[in-house]
Amino acid sequence: MKTRVSWLDSKHSFSFGEHYDPDNTHHGLLLVNNDDIVLPGQGFDTHPHRDMEIVTWVLEGSLVHQDSLGHSGVIYPGLAQRMSAGTGIMHSEKNDSWRLDNSSAHDRPVHFVQMWVMPDEAGVEPGYQQLEIDDELASGGLVTVASGLPRYRDRTAIAINSSHAALHVARLPGADTAGAPAQVRLPEAPYLHLFVARGQVEMEGIGPLYEGDAVRTGHSGGQRITAHEPAEILVWEMHARLGGR
């Protein structure tokens, strides 16, 4: 499913907006996985959210976030960001970072993935969190970016109000000087969602996956992800689904 207008190229992994498929509304606790490209000076005007954990991951360029809690800043590659909508929050997202520092306008689109996960309970206090994790990503392994799972409490960049879900990201460097490809193993979980954000990988038991591809699995994990060239993957590990475990 795609949304294309003059300023936005958006690809939806699940039903979103006017694109509704009753058989494709979510996987586990993940309701939205939008792969967005926004032109300079454009973006999403102020709009409301409620009772949702929203994680934004920038791949290229920069995205300005402003919300009704008073947060205003620029999200860029390597910066983990989470907004908890809770009882209600207003925010905007635009590709216009020059307006914050009065610099010259740039001509670079921003490419980012926005993901929505159901929280444990409705009506919590809205919140916001961000953290620079570029150094951790340089390891080439799976980095726990956002999580509410207790098992990752001591190594999670940012927290979400969902105790059965975690987002991991890996920037795979590709083959080393000896020609050996980069590899990571997927976590084991009742529900997994793998999204290839950049490059090409091979998934054990599935085969080649290309930029923009997604795989959903149930009651599995441990598969090897292999990259011969630089690639980036986003992996949601989920131990519950909408409506119960």
PDB file of C-alpha atoms in Angstrom:
ATOM      1  CA  MET A   1       0.000   0.000   0.000  1.00  0.00           C
ATOM      2  CA  LYS A   2       1.295   3.434  -0.930  1.00  0.00           C
ATOM      3  CA  THR A   3       0.432   7.076  -0.439  1.00  0.00           C
ATOM      4  CA  ARG A   4       1.940   9.473  -2.975  1.00  0.00           C
ATOM      5  CA  VAL A   5       1.289  13.193  -3.064  1.00  0.00           C
ATOM      6  CA  SER A   6       3.445  16.087  -4.246  1.00  0.00           C
ATOM      7  CA  TRP A   7       5.585  16.182  -1.086  1.00  0.00           C
ATOM      8  CA  LEU A   8       5.278  12.632   0.322  1.00  0.00           C
ATOM      9  CA  ASP A   9       6.158   9.118  -0.810  1.00  0.00           C
ATOM     10  CA  SER A  10       4.901   6.722   1.856  1.00  0.00           C
ATOM     11  CA  LYS A  11       4.791   2.922   1.844  1.00  0.00           C
ATOM     12  CA  HIS A  12       2.599   1.186   4.438  1.00  0.00           C
ATOM     13  CA  SER A  13       3.206  -2.308   5.791  1.00  0.00           C
ATOM     14  CA  PHE A  14      -0.283  -2.328   7.367  1.00  0.00           C
ATOM     15  CA  SER A  15      -3.656  -0.673   6.771  1.00  0.00           C
ATOM     16  CA  PHE A  16      -3.211   3.069   7.150  1.00  0.00           C
ATOM     17  CA  GLY A  17      -5.384   6.093   6.435  1.00  0.00           C
ATOM     18  CA  GLU A  18      -7.589   5.509   3.419  1.00  0.00           C
ATOM     19  CA  HIS A  19      -5.848   2.207   2.712  1.00  0.00           C
ATOM     20  CA  TYR A  20      -7.843  -0.353   4.679  1.00  0.00           C
ATOM     21  CA  ASP A  21      -7.546  -4.112   4.443  1.00  0.00           C
ATOM     22  CA  PRO A  22      -9.328  -5.985   7.256  1.00  0.00           C
ATOM     23  CA  ASP A  23      -6.843  -8.845   6.870  1.00  0.00           C
ATOM     24  CA  ASN A  24      -3.808  -6.564   7.275  1.00  0.00           C
ATOM     25  CA  THR A  25      -4.293  -4.348  10.314  1.00  0.00           C
ATOM     26  CA  HIS A  26      -1.389  -5.389  12.557  1.00  0.00           C
ATOM     27  CA  HIS A  27       1.122  -8.063  13.535  1.00  0.00           C
ATOM     28  CA  GLY A  28       1.570  -8.773  17.213  1.00  0.00           C
ATOM     29  CA  LEU A  29       1.416  -5.322  18.800  1.00  0.00           C
ATOM     30  CA  LEU A  30       2.707  -3.434  15.755  1.00  0.00           C
ATOM     31  CA  LEU A  31      -0.014  -1.438  13.976  1.00  0.00           C
ATOM     32  CA  VAL A  32       1.987   0.926  11.767  1.00  0.00           C
ATOM     33  CA  ASN A  33       5.261   0.587   9.867  1.00  0.00           C
ATOM     34  CA  ASN A  34       5.419   3.500   7.442  1.00  0.00           C
ATOM     35  CA  ASP A  35       8.435   4.056   5.208  1.00  0.00           C
ATOM     36  CA  ASP A  36       8.287   7.799   4.436  1.00  0.00           C
ATOM     37  CA  ILE A  37      10.199  10.194   2.200  1.00  0.00           C
ATOM     38  CA  VAL A  38       9.328  13.892   2.688  1.00  0.00           C
ATOM     39  CA  LEU A  39      10.553  16.711   0.467  1.00  0.00           C
ATOM     40  CA  PRO A  40      12.373  19.780   1.903  1.00  0.00           C
ATOM     41  CA  GLY A  41      10.140  22.400   3.494  1.00  0.00           C
ATOM     42  CA  GLN A  42       7.246  19.929   3.694  1.00  0.00           C
ATOM     43  CA  GLY A  43       5.849  17.557   6.276  1.00  0.00           C
ATOM     44  CA  PHE A  44       2.988  16.662   8.565  1.00  0.00           C
ATOM     45  CA  ASP A  45       1.241  19.675  10.091  1.00  0.00           C
ATOM     46  CA  THR A  46       0.152  19.634  13.738  1.00  0.00           C
ATOM     47  CA  HIS A  47      -2.173  16.691  14.360  1.00  0.00           C
ATOM     48  CA  PRO A  48      -3.353  14.647  17.366  1.00  0.00           C
ATOM     49  CA  HIS A  49      -2.476  11.192  18.676  1.00  0.00           C
ATOM     50  CA  ARG A  50      -3.842   9.230  21.608  1.00  0.00           C
ATOM     51  CA  ASP A  51      -2.970   5.975  23.404  1.00  0.00           C
ATOM     52  CA  MET A  52      -0.113   4.916  21.157  1.00  0.00           C
ATOM     53  CA  GLU A  53       3.656   4.398  21.473  1.00  0.00           C
ATOM     54  CA  ILE A  54       5.245   6.030  18.401  1.00  0.00           C
ATOM     55  CA  VAL A  55       8.888   5.378  17.479  1.00  0.00           C
ATOM     56  CA  THR A  56      10.511   7.345  14.647  1.00  0.00           C
ATOM     57  CA  TRP A  57      13.752   6.165  13.041  1.00  0.00           C
ATOM     58  CA  VAL A  58      15.486   8.458  10.538  1.00  0.00           C
ATOM     59  CA  LEU A  59      17.567   6.849   7.795  1.00  0.00           C
ATOM     60  CA  GLU A  60      18.691   9.924   5.841  1.00  0.00           C
ATOM     61  CA  GLY A  61      18.286  13.653   6.286  1.00  0.00           C
ATOM     62  CA  SER A  62      16.643  15.346   9.271  1.00  0.00           C
ATOM     63  CA  LEU A  63      13.139  15.649  10.671  1.00  0.00           C
ATOM     64  CA  VAL A  64      11.921  18.433  12.970  1.00  0.00           C
ATOM     65  CA  HIS A  65       9.652  17.290  15.798  1.00  0.00           C
ATOM     66  CA  GLN A  66       7.494  19.764  17.747  1.00  0.00           C
ATOM     67  CA  ASP A  67       4.731  18.845  20.195  1.00  0.00           C
ATOM     68  CA  SER A  68       2.243  20.221  22.683  1.00  0.00           C
ATOM     69  CA  LEU A  69       4.474  19.177  25.598  1.00  0.00           C
ATOM     70  CA  GLY A  70       6.987  21.825  24.497  1.00  0.00           C
ATOM     71  CA  HIS A  71       9.526  19.512  22.859  1.00  0.00           C
ATOM     72  CA  SER A  72      11.224  20.877  19.761  1.00  0.00           C
ATOM     73  CA  GLY A  73      14.223  19.320  18.088  1.00  0.00           C
ATOM     74  CA  VAL A  74      15.769  17.624  15.096  1.00  0.00           C
ATOM     75  CA  ILE A  75      15.754  13.850  14.639  1.00  0.00           C
ATOM     76  CA  TYR A  76      18.596  12.456  12.511  1.00  0.00           C
ATOM     77  CA  PRO A  77      20.215   9.065  11.766  1.00  0.00           C
ATOM     78  CA  GLY A  78      21.419   7.390  14.948  1.00  0.00           C
ATOM     79  CA  LEU A  79      19.024   9.283  17.235  1.00  0.00           C
ATOM     80  CA  ALA A  80      16.425   7.067  18.904  1.00  0.00           C
ATOM     81  CA  GLN A  81      13.121   8.873  19.477  1.00  0.00           C
ATOM     82  CA  ARG A  82       9.863   7.870  21.137  1.00  0.00           C
ATOM     83  CA  MET A  83       6.627   9.741  21.752  1.00  0.00           C
ATOM     84  CA  SER A  84       3.997   8.306  24.099  1.00  0.00           C
ATOM     85  CA  ALA A  85       0.648   9.785  23.068  1.00  0.00           C
ATOM     86  CA  GLY A  86      -1.188   8.651  26.206  1.00  0.00           C
ATOM     87  CA  THR A  87      -4.186  10.818  27.095  1.00  0.00           C
ATOM     88  CA  GLY A  88      -3.510  12.974  24.058  1.00  0.00           C
ATOM     89  CA  ILE A  89      -0.747  14.929  22.363  1.00  0.00           C
ATOM     90  CA  MET A  90      -0.432  17.245  19.369  1.00  0.00           C
ATOM     91  CA  HIS A  91       2.702  17.205  17.216  1.00  0.00           C
ATOM     92  CA  SER A  92       4.139  18.060  13.822  1.00  0.00           C
ATOM     93  CA  GLU A  93       6.976  16.536  11.782  1.00  0.00           C
ATOM     94  CA  LYS A  94       8.619  18.524   9.013  1.00  0.00           C
ATOM     95  CA  ASN A  95      11.716  18.585   6.867  1.00  0.00           C
ATOM     96  CA  ASP A  96      12.644  22.185   7.675  1.00  0.00           C
ATOM     97  CA  SER A  97      15.485  22.119  10.200  1.00  0.00           C
ATOM     98  CA  TRP A  98      16.857  25.431   8.894  1.00  0.00           C
ATOM     99  CA  ARG A  99      13.956  27.247  10.563  1.00  0.00           C
ATOM    100  CA  LEU A 100      15.340  26.331  14.007  1.00  0.00           C
ATOM    101  CA  ASP A 101      18.799  27.838  13.484  1.00  0.00           C
ATOM    102  CA  ASN A 102      18.046  30.453  10.804  1.00  0.00           C
ATOM    103  CA  SER A 103      20.406  28.757   8.356  1.00  0.00           C
ATOM    104  CA  SER A 104      19.992  28.390   4.610  1.00  0.00           C
ATOM    105  CA  ALA A 105      17.313  26.004   3.384  1.00  0.00           C
ATOM    106  CA  HIS A 106      18.603  22.625   2.214  1.00  0.00           C
ATOM    107  CA  ASP A 107      17.392  20.545  -0.721  1.00  0.00           C
ATOM    108  CA  ARG A 108      17.621  17.080   0.889  1.00  0.00           C
ATOM    109  CA  PRO A 109      14.559  14.869   1.368  1.00  0.00           C
ATOM    110  CA  VAL A 110      14.224  13.125   4.724  1.00  0.00           C
ATOM    111  CA  HIS A 111      13.766   9.348   4.746  1.00  0.00           C
ATOM    112  CA  PHE A 112      12.409   7.792   7.923  1.00  0.00           C
ATOM    113  CA  VAL A 113      10.390   4.879   9.274  1.00  0.00           C
ATOM    114  CA  GLN A 114       7.617   5.542  11.754  1.00  0.00           C
ATOM    115  CA  MET A 115       6.249   2.686  13.844  1.00  0.00           C
ATOM    116  CA  TRP A 116       3.229   2.566  16.167  1.00  0.00           C
ATOM    117  CA  VAL A 117       2.871   0.015  18.965  1.00  0.00           C
ATOM    118  CA  MET A 118      -0.046  -0.502  21.336  1.00  0.00           C
ATOM    119  CA  PRO A 119       0.714   0.440  24.961  1.00  0.00           C
ATOM    120  CA  ASP A 120      -0.075  -1.784  27.933  1.00  0.00           C
ATOM    121  CA  GLU A 121      -2.845   0.517  29.076  1.00  0.00           C
ATOM    122  CA  ALA A 122      -4.765   3.535  27.876  1.00  0.00           C
ATOM    123  CA  GLY A 123      -4.806   6.934  29.524  1.00  0.00           C
ATOM    124  CA  VAL A 124      -1.185   7.207  30.653  1.00  0.00           C
ATOM    125  CA  GLU A 125       0.566  10.557  30.857  1.00  0.00           C
ATOM    126  CA  PRO A 126       1.988  11.643  27.480  1.00  0.00           C
ATOM    127  CA  GLY A 127       5.776  11.605  27.212  1.00  0.00           C
ATOM    128  CA  TYR A 128       8.798  12.008  24.976  1.00  0.00           C
ATOM    129  CA  GLN A 129      12.313  10.560  24.971  1.00  0.00           C
ATOM    130  CA  GLN A 130      15.327  10.624  22.652  1.00  0.00           C
ATOM    131  CA  LEU A 131      18.914   9.394  22.827  1.00  0.00           C
ATOM    132  CA  GLU A 132      21.936   9.407  20.516  1.00  0.00           C
ATOM    133  CA  ILE A 133      23.047   5.791  19.880  1.00  0.00           C
ATOM    134  CA  ASP A 134      25.223   6.085  16.775  1.00  0.00           C
ATOM    135  CA  ASP A 135      28.272   4.628  18.555  1.00  0.00           C
ATOM    136  CA  GLU A 136      26.374   1.496  19.633  1.00  0.00           C
ATOM    137  CA  LEU A 137      25.164   0.923  16.074  1.00  0.00           C
ATOM    138  CA  ALA A 138      28.755   0.896  14.815  1.00  0.00           C
ATOM    139  CA  SER A 139      29.206  -2.568  16.366  1.00  0.00           C
ATOM    140  CA  GLY A 140      27.164  -4.101  13.534  1.00  0.00           C
ATOM    141  CA  GLY A 141      25.073  -6.179  15.946  1.00  0.00           C
ATOM    142  CA  LEU A 142      21.446  -5.890  16.979  1.00  0.00           C
ATOM    143  CA  VAL A 143      21.004  -2.836  19.205  1.00  0.00           C
ATOM    144  CA  THR A 144      17.897  -2.593  21.380  1.00  0.00           C
ATOM    145  CA  VAL A 145      16.556   0.827  20.467  1.00  0.00           C
ATOM    146  CA  ALA A 146      13.146   0.915  22.168  1.00  0.00           C
ATOM    147  CA  SER A 147      11.687  -1.585  24.605  1.00  0.00           C
ATOM    148  CA  GLY A 148       9.337  -2.221  27.456  1.00  0.00           C
ATOM    149  CA  LEU A 149      10.470  -5.829  27.904  1.00  0.00           C
ATOM    150  CA  PRO A 150      12.047  -6.372  31.335  1.00  0.00           C
ATOM    151  CA  ARG A 151      14.836  -8.528  29.863  1.00  0.00           C
ATOM    152  CA  TYR A 152      16.265  -5.507  28.026  1.00  0.00           C
ATOM    153  CA  ARG A 153      15.866  -2.965  30.821  1.00  0.00           C
ATOM    154  CA  ASP A 154      19.614  -2.502  31.328  1.00  0.00           C
ATOM    155  CA  ARG A 155      20.497  -2.178  27.645  1.00  0.00           C
ATOM    156  CA  THR A 156      17.604  -0.303  26.073  1.00  0.00           C
ATOM    157  CA  ALA A 157      18.196   3.126  24.555  1.00  0.00           C
ATOM    158  CA  ILE A 158      14.660   4.437  25.117  1.00  0.00           C
ATOM    159  CA  ALA A 159      11.660   2.982  26.948  1.00  0.00           C
ATOM    160  CA  ILE A 160       8.158   2.374  25.631  1.00  0.00           C
ATOM    161  CA  ASN A 161       4.992   1.704  27.621  1.00  0.00           C
ATOM    162  CA  SER A 162       4.593  -1.758  26.140  1.00  0.00           C
ATOM    163  CA  SER A 163       6.007  -4.534  28.304  1.00  0.00           C
ATOM    164  CA  HIS A 164       5.785  -7.168  25.545  1.00  0.00           C
ATOM    165  CA  ALA A 165       7.565  -5.376  22.701  1.00  0.00           C
ATOM    166  CA  ALA A 166      11.079  -4.311  21.708  1.00  0.00           C
ATOM    167  CA  LEU A 167      12.612  -2.725  18.627  1.00  0.00           C
ATOM    168  CA  HIS A 168      16.129  -3.796  17.605  1.00  0.00           C
ATOM    169  CA  VAL A 169      18.202  -2.189  14.847  1.00  0.00           C
ATOM    170  CA  ALA A 170      21.331  -3.478  13.133  1.00  0.00           C
ATOM    171  CA  ARG A 171      23.582  -1.606  10.741  1.00  0.00           C
ATOM    172  CA  LEU A 172      25.282  -4.498   9.008  1.00  0.00           C
ATOM    173  CA  PRO A 173      28.646  -3.462   7.524  1.00  0.00           C
ATOM    174  CA  GLY A 174      28.725  -6.101   4.785  1.00  0.00           C
ATOM    175  CA  ALA A 175      31.597  -8.459   4.079  1.00  0.00           C
ATOM    176  CA  ASP A 176      34.909  -7.974   5.873  1.00  0.00           C
ATOM    177  CA  THR A 177      38.342  -7.845   4.225  1.00  0.00           C
ATOM    178  CA  ALA A 178      38.433 -11.646   4.115  1.00  0.00           C
ATOM    179  CA  GLY A 179      35.099 -11.771   2.323  1.00  0.00           C
ATOM    180  CA  ALA A 180      33.066 -13.071   5.263  1.00  0.00           C
ATOM    181  CA  PRO A 181      29.569 -11.510   5.325  1.00  0.00           C
ATOM    182  CA  ALA A 182      28.127  -9.704   8.324  1.00  0.00           C
ATOM    183  CA  GLN A 183      25.570 -11.706  10.299  1.00  0.00           C
ATOM    184  CA  VAL A 184      23.108 -11.292  13.158  1.00  0.00           C
ATOM    185  CA  ARG A 185      20.582 -13.690  14.658  1.00  0.00           C
ATOM    186  CA  LEU A 186      16.970 -12.757  15.187  1.00  0.00           C
ATOM    187  CA  PRO A 187      15.549 -13.027  18.717  1.00  0.00           C
ATOM    188  CA  GLU A 188      13.025 -15.749  19.475  1.00  0.00           C
ATOM    189  CA  ALA A 189       9.470 -14.552  19.984  1.00  0.00           C
ATOM    190  CA  PRO A 190       5.851 -15.428  19.202  1.00  0.00           C
ATOM    191  CA  TYR A 191       5.726 -12.446  16.826  1.00  0.00           C
ATOM    192  CA  LEU A 192       8.573 -10.921  14.814  1.00  0.00           C
ATOM    193  CA  HIS A 193       8.485  -8.181  12.201  1.00  0.00           C
ATOM    194  CA  LEU A 194      11.654  -7.670  10.148  1.00  0.00           C
ATOM    195  CA  PHE A 195      11.927  -4.613   7.891  1.00  0.00           C
ATOM    196  CA  VAL A 196      14.830  -4.039   5.510  1.00  0.00           C
ATOM    197  CA  ALA A 197      15.360  -0.291   5.798  1.00  0.00           C
ATOM    198  CA  ARG A 198      18.437  -0.116   3.552  1.00  0.00           C
ATOM    199  CA  GLY A 199      20.370  -2.458   1.318  1.00  0.00           C
ATOM    200  CA  GLN A 200      19.903  -6.177   0.739  1.00  0.00           C
ATOM    201  CA  VAL A 201      20.101  -9.115   3.141  1.00  0.00           C
ATOM    202  CA  GLU A 202      19.459 -12.838   3.158  1.00  0.00           C
ATOM    203  CA  MET A 203      17.214 -14.395   5.772  1.00  0.00           C
ATOM    204  CA  GLU A 204      17.824 -17.999   6.699  1.00  0.00           C
ATOM    205  CA  GLY A 205      14.947 -20.124   5.427  1.00  0.00           C
ATOM    206  CA  ILE A 206      13.478 -17.240   3.393  1.00  0.00           C
ATOM    207  CA  GLY A 207      16.151 -16.071   0.949  1.00  0.00           C
ATOM    208  CA  PRO A 208      17.064 -12.615  -0.392  1.00  0.00           C
ATOM    209  CA  LEU A 209      15.275  -9.552   0.966  1.00  0.00           C
ATOM    210  CA  TYR A 210      15.579  -6.119  -0.603  1.00  0.00           C
ATOM    211  CA  GLU A 211      15.190  -2.563   0.635  1.00  0.00           C
ATOM    212  CA  GLY A 212      11.573  -2.013   1.656  1.00  0.00           C
ATOM    213  CA  ASP A 213      10.809  -5.726   2.124  1.00  0.00           C
ATOM    214  CA  ALA A 214       9.213  -6.951   5.349  1.00  0.00           C
ATOM    215  CA  VAL A 215       8.797 -10.412   6.871  1.00  0.00           C
ATOM    216  CA  ARG A 216       6.364 -11.390   9.635  1.00  0.00           C
ATOM    217  CA  THR A 217       6.887 -14.580  11.580  1.00  0.00           C
ATOM    218  CA  GLY A 218       5.069 -16.371  14.353  1.00  0.00           C
ATOM    219  CA  HIS A 219       6.600 -18.521  17.113  1.00  0.00           C
ATOM    220  CA  SER A 220      10.040 -18.467  15.573  1.00  0.00           C
ATOM    221  CA  GLY A 221      13.400 -16.778  15.814  1.00  0.00           C
ATOM    222  CA  GLY A 222      17.074 -17.546  15.785  1.00  0.00           C
ATOM    223  CA  GLN A 223      17.332 -17.236  12.003  1.00  0.00           C
ATOM    224  CA  ARG A 224      20.529 -15.738  10.648  1.00  0.00           C
ATOM    225  CA  ILE A 225      20.397 -12.476   8.722  1.00  0.00           C
ATOM    226  CA  THR A 226      23.357 -12.154   6.354  1.00  0.00           C
ATOM    227  CA  ALA A 227      24.622  -9.073   4.518  1.00  0.00           C
ATOM    228  CA  HIS A 228      27.354  -9.079   1.868  1.00  0.00           C
ATOM    229  CA  GLU A 229      26.958  -5.314   1.387  1.00  0.00           C
ATOM    230  CA  PRO A 230      26.079  -2.604   3.948  1.00  0.00           C
ATOM    231  CA  ALA A 231      22.451  -2.850   5.066  1.00  0.00           C
ATOM    232  CA  GLU A 232      20.179  -1.766   7.894  1.00  0.00           C
ATOM    233  CA  ILE A 233      17.350  -3.795   9.426  1.00  0.00           C
ATOM    234  CA  LEU A 234      14.626  -2.992  11.961  1.00  0.00           C
ATOM    235  CA  VAL A 235      13.295  -5.900  14.013  1.00  0.00           C
ATOM    236  CA  TRP A 236      10.259  -5.831  16.305  1.00  0.00           C
ATOM    237  CA  GLU A 237      10.266  -8.609  18.884  1.00  0.00           C
ATOM    238  CA  MET A 238       6.794  -9.079  20.387  1.00  0.00           C
ATOM    239  CA  HIS A 239       5.495 -11.469  23.027  1.00  0.00           C
ATOM    240  CA  ALA A 240       1.820 -10.537  22.809  1.00  0.00           C
ATOM    241  CA  ARG A 241      -0.734  -9.496  20.226  1.00  0.00           C
ATOM    242  CA  LEU A 242      -3.716  -7.183  20.131  1.00  0.00           C
ATOM    243  CA  GLY A 243      -6.482  -8.675  22.232  1.00  0.00           C
ATOM    244  CA  GLY A 244      -4.187 -10.763  24.437  1.00  0.00           C
ATOM    245  CA  ARG A 245      -1.235 -13.090  24.349  1.00  0.00           C
TER     246      ARG A 245
END
